[in-house]
Amino acid sequence: MDSKWAFLLSRLAIGLSFFGHGLVRLPKLNGFSNWMVEQFSKSMLPETLVIPFSYTLPVLEFVSGLMILIGLFTRQGLLLAGAVSLALIFGTTIIENWEALPSQLIHVAFLSVLLAYLPHNSYAVDHFIKK
């Protein structure tokens, strides 16, 4: 029983992180995009890749976070958040923002553990749909 509560606590923590990242960026999408373009201006990534990613990132963070939070399509939400995290890690290394890397790796570790222990996902919409 405690493993189900532990899973819920971890799922809510990582879900809130992704959801919150997306939530605060969505209302200021243009400003966020401009900031990201500036961050990558001296990198090898062309602006034609950075701009679409900068507008897509907050949406993906928000959606994956919401999926994880409510436990609806939890596996897919965790995998989406993992893909987003890997893209962020790639970007972080490209611009040599080494201070951000530990946080991103911790997110991936959380997502990996949750995927490994997905059978403990009892307090979720997924669980009630299966019944």
PDB file of C-alpha atoms in Angstrom:
ATOM      1  CA  MET A   1       0.000   0.000   0.000  1.00  0.00           C
ATOM      2  CA  ASP A   2       2.815   2.438   0.832  1.00  0.00           C
ATOM      3  CA  SER A   3       4.339   1.840  -2.611  1.00  0.00           C
ATOM      4  CA  LYS A   4       1.139   3.144  -4.215  1.00  0.00           C
ATOM      5  CA  TRP A   5       1.267   6.305  -2.096  1.00  0.00           C
ATOM      6  CA  ALA A   6       4.981   6.712  -2.847  1.00  0.00           C
ATOM      7  CA  PHE A   7       4.253   6.402  -6.558  1.00  0.00           C
ATOM      8  CA  LEU A   8       1.458   8.972  -6.292  1.00  0.00           C
ATOM      9  CA  LEU A   9       3.670  11.422  -4.421  1.00  0.00           C
ATOM     10  CA  SER A  10       6.464  11.101  -6.990  1.00  0.00           C
ATOM     11  CA  ARG A  11       4.016  11.267  -9.905  1.00  0.00           C
ATOM     12  CA  LEU A  12       2.432  14.436  -8.524  1.00  0.00           C
ATOM     13  CA  ALA A  13       5.832  16.039  -7.908  1.00  0.00           C
ATOM     14  CA  ILE A  14       7.142  15.496 -11.426  1.00  0.00           C
ATOM     15  CA  GLY A  15       3.749  16.251 -12.953  1.00  0.00           C
ATOM     16  CA  LEU A  16       3.572  19.566 -11.112  1.00  0.00           C
ATOM     17  CA  SER A  17       7.061  20.457 -12.289  1.00  0.00           C
ATOM     18  CA  PHE A  18       6.231  19.951 -15.966  1.00  0.00           C
ATOM     19  CA  PHE A  19       2.735  21.431 -15.618  1.00  0.00           C
ATOM     20  CA  GLY A  20       4.084  24.497 -13.805  1.00  0.00           C
ATOM     21  CA  HIS A  21       6.862  25.064 -16.332  1.00  0.00           C
ATOM     22  CA  GLY A  22       4.311  25.074 -19.145  1.00  0.00           C
ATOM     23  CA  LEU A  23       1.671  27.027 -17.238  1.00  0.00           C
ATOM     24  CA  VAL A  24       3.870  30.033 -16.482  1.00  0.00           C
ATOM     25  CA  ARG A  25       5.323  30.154 -19.995  1.00  0.00           C
ATOM     26  CA  LEU A  26       2.091  29.908 -21.983  1.00  0.00           C
ATOM     27  CA  PRO A  27       0.784  33.410 -21.164  1.00  0.00           C
ATOM     28  CA  LYS A  28       4.123  34.971 -22.145  1.00  0.00           C
ATOM     29  CA  LEU A  29       4.878  32.729 -25.122  1.00  0.00           C
ATOM     30  CA  ASN A  30       6.368  35.462 -27.334  1.00  0.00           C
ATOM     31  CA  GLY A  31       8.655  36.684 -24.569  1.00  0.00           C
ATOM     32  CA  PHE A  32       9.722  33.129 -23.766  1.00  0.00           C
ATOM     33  CA  SER A  33      10.442  32.464 -27.432  1.00  0.00           C
ATOM     34  CA  ASN A  34      12.506  35.636 -27.731  1.00  0.00           C
ATOM     35  CA  TRP A  35      14.464  34.671 -24.606  1.00  0.00           C
ATOM     36  CA  MET A  36      15.160  31.193 -25.971  1.00  0.00           C
ATOM     37  CA  VAL A  37      16.245  32.538 -29.364  1.00  0.00           C
ATOM     38  CA  GLU A  38      18.658  34.858 -27.554  1.00  0.00           C
ATOM     39  CA  GLN A  39      20.031  31.954 -25.489  1.00  0.00           C
ATOM     40  CA  PHE A  40      20.771  29.978 -28.662  1.00  0.00           C
ATOM     41  CA  SER A  41      21.927  32.909 -30.799  1.00  0.00           C
ATOM     42  CA  LYS A  42      25.584  31.916 -30.546  1.00  0.00           C
ATOM     43  CA  SER A  43      25.001  28.169 -30.785  1.00  0.00           C
ATOM     44  CA  MET A  44      25.204  25.935 -33.829  1.00  0.00           C
ATOM     45  CA  LEU A  45      21.421  25.496 -33.869  1.00  0.00           C
ATOM     46  CA  PRO A  46      19.742  27.622 -36.518  1.00  0.00           C
ATOM     47  CA  GLU A  47      16.990  30.016 -35.492  1.00  0.00           C
ATOM     48  CA  THR A  48      14.667  28.124 -37.859  1.00  0.00           C
ATOM     49  CA  LEU A  49      14.806  25.198 -35.394  1.00  0.00           C
ATOM     50  CA  VAL A  50      14.885  27.192 -32.164  1.00  0.00           C
ATOM     51  CA  ILE A  51      11.785  29.299 -32.879  1.00  0.00           C
ATOM     52  CA  PRO A  52       9.326  26.419 -33.467  1.00  0.00           C
ATOM     53  CA  PHE A  53      10.753  24.518 -30.497  1.00  0.00           C
ATOM     54  CA  SER A  54      10.420  27.586 -28.259  1.00  0.00           C
ATOM     55  CA  TYR A  55       6.707  27.821 -29.062  1.00  0.00           C
ATOM     56  CA  THR A  56       6.136  24.071 -28.779  1.00  0.00           C
ATOM     57  CA  LEU A  57       8.047  23.488 -25.537  1.00  0.00           C
ATOM     58  CA  PRO A  58       5.590  25.175 -23.119  1.00  0.00           C
ATOM     59  CA  VAL A  59       2.654  23.339 -24.709  1.00  0.00           C
ATOM     60  CA  LEU A  60       4.425  19.979 -24.398  1.00  0.00           C
ATOM     61  CA  GLU A  61       5.429  20.722 -20.800  1.00  0.00           C
ATOM     62  CA  PHE A  62       1.864  21.727 -19.921  1.00  0.00           C
ATOM     63  CA  VAL A  63       0.228  18.731 -21.636  1.00  0.00           C
ATOM     64  CA  SER A  64       2.673  16.109 -20.353  1.00  0.00           C
ATOM     65  CA  GLY A  65       2.473  17.600 -16.858  1.00  0.00           C
ATOM     66  CA  LEU A  66      -1.326  17.519 -16.891  1.00  0.00           C
ATOM     67  CA  MET A  67      -1.352  13.922 -18.115  1.00  0.00           C
ATOM     68  CA  ILE A  68       1.049  12.893 -15.366  1.00  0.00           C
ATOM     69  CA  LEU A  69      -0.764  14.884 -12.672  1.00  0.00           C
ATOM     70  CA  ILE A  70      -4.174  13.363 -13.261  1.00  0.00           C
ATOM     71  CA  GLY A  71      -2.794   9.975 -14.254  1.00  0.00           C
ATOM     72  CA  LEU A  72      -4.499   9.890 -17.638  1.00  0.00           C
ATOM     73  CA  PHE A  73      -2.421   8.045 -20.237  1.00  0.00           C
ATOM     74  CA  THR A  74       0.313   8.114 -17.616  1.00  0.00           C
ATOM     75  CA  ARG A  75       2.805   6.022 -19.607  1.00  0.00           C
ATOM     76  CA  GLN A  76       2.447   8.279 -22.643  1.00  0.00           C
ATOM     77  CA  GLY A  77       2.707  11.390 -20.459  1.00  0.00           C
ATOM     78  CA  LEU A  78       5.896  10.100 -18.837  1.00  0.00           C
ATOM     79  CA  LEU A  79       7.383   9.219 -22.233  1.00  0.00           C
ATOM     80  CA  LEU A  80       6.431  12.627 -23.649  1.00  0.00           C
ATOM     81  CA  ALA A  81       7.999  14.363 -20.659  1.00  0.00           C
ATOM     82  CA  GLY A  82      11.085  12.182 -21.163  1.00  0.00           C
ATOM     83  CA  ALA A  83      11.356  13.180 -24.813  1.00  0.00           C
ATOM     84  CA  VAL A  84      10.987  16.845 -23.832  1.00  0.00           C
ATOM     85  CA  SER A  85      13.679  16.390 -21.183  1.00  0.00           C
ATOM     86  CA  LEU A  86      16.070  14.798 -23.660  1.00  0.00           C
ATOM     87  CA  ALA A  87      15.551  17.705 -26.068  1.00  0.00           C
ATOM     88  CA  LEU A  88      16.224  20.136 -23.221  1.00  0.00           C
ATOM     89  CA  ILE A  89      19.370  18.246 -22.227  1.00  0.00           C
ATOM     90  CA  PHE A  90      20.591  18.426 -25.817  1.00  0.00           C
ATOM     91  CA  GLY A  91      19.934  22.161 -25.933  1.00  0.00           C
ATOM     92  CA  THR A  92      21.553  22.690 -22.552  1.00  0.00           C
ATOM     93  CA  THR A  93      24.736  20.970 -23.686  1.00  0.00           C
ATOM     94  CA  ILE A  94      24.779  22.866 -26.999  1.00  0.00           C
ATOM     95  CA  ILE A  95      24.819  26.219 -25.172  1.00  0.00           C
ATOM     96  CA  GLU A  96      27.008  24.851 -22.361  1.00  0.00           C
ATOM     97  CA  ASN A  97      24.533  25.760 -19.621  1.00  0.00           C
ATOM     98  CA  TRP A  98      26.004  23.213 -17.223  1.00  0.00           C
ATOM     99  CA  GLU A  99      24.142  24.661 -14.214  1.00  0.00           C
ATOM    100  CA  ALA A 100      20.790  23.552 -15.676  1.00  0.00           C
ATOM    101  CA  LEU A 101      21.914  20.011 -16.449  1.00  0.00           C
ATOM    102  CA  PRO A 102      21.587  18.452 -12.947  1.00  0.00           C
ATOM    103  CA  SER A 103      17.948  19.540 -12.673  1.00  0.00           C
ATOM    104  CA  GLN A 104      17.150  18.074 -16.078  1.00  0.00           C
ATOM    105  CA  LEU A 105      18.899  14.807 -15.212  1.00  0.00           C
ATOM    106  CA  ILE A 106      16.912  14.593 -11.962  1.00  0.00           C
ATOM    107  CA  HIS A 107      13.706  15.002 -13.975  1.00  0.00           C
ATOM    108  CA  VAL A 108      14.769  12.134 -16.240  1.00  0.00           C
ATOM    109  CA  ALA A 109      15.606   9.982 -13.211  1.00  0.00           C
ATOM    110  CA  PHE A 110      12.151  10.626 -11.728  1.00  0.00           C
ATOM    111  CA  LEU A 111      10.481   9.816 -15.043  1.00  0.00           C
ATOM    112  CA  SER A 112      12.517   6.614 -15.400  1.00  0.00           C
ATOM    113  CA  VAL A 113      11.646   5.387 -11.908  1.00  0.00           C
ATOM    114  CA  LEU A 114       7.977   6.152 -12.467  1.00  0.00           C
ATOM    115  CA  LEU A 115       8.015   4.209 -15.734  1.00  0.00           C
ATOM    116  CA  ALA A 116       9.732   1.273 -14.033  1.00  0.00           C
ATOM    117  CA  TYR A 117       7.133   1.231 -11.246  1.00  0.00           C
ATOM    118  CA  LEU A 118       4.078   2.050 -13.361  1.00  0.00           C
ATOM    119  CA  PRO A 119       2.132  -0.967 -11.996  1.00  0.00           C
ATOM    120  CA  HIS A 120       1.937   0.970  -8.690  1.00  0.00           C
ATOM    121  CA  ASN A 121      -0.064   3.738 -10.401  1.00  0.00           C
ATOM    122  CA  SER A 122      -3.287   2.986  -8.527  1.00  0.00           C
ATOM    123  CA  TYR A 123      -4.460   6.502  -7.660  1.00  0.00           C
ATOM    124  CA  ALA A 124      -4.915   7.675 -11.244  1.00  0.00           C
ATOM    125  CA  VAL A 125      -7.589   8.098 -13.864  1.00  0.00           C
ATOM    126  CA  ASP A 126      -5.907   5.262 -15.805  1.00  0.00           C
ATOM    127  CA  HIS A 127      -6.563   2.871 -12.934  1.00  0.00           C
ATOM    128  CA  PHE A 128     -10.263   3.719 -12.820  1.00  0.00           C
ATOM    129  CA  ILE A 129     -10.660   3.447 -16.602  1.00  0.00           C
ATOM    130  CA  LYS A 130      -9.221  -0.101 -16.530  1.00  0.00           C
ATOM    131  CA  LYS A 131     -11.888  -1.275 -14.061  1.00  0.00           C
TER     132      LYS A 131
END
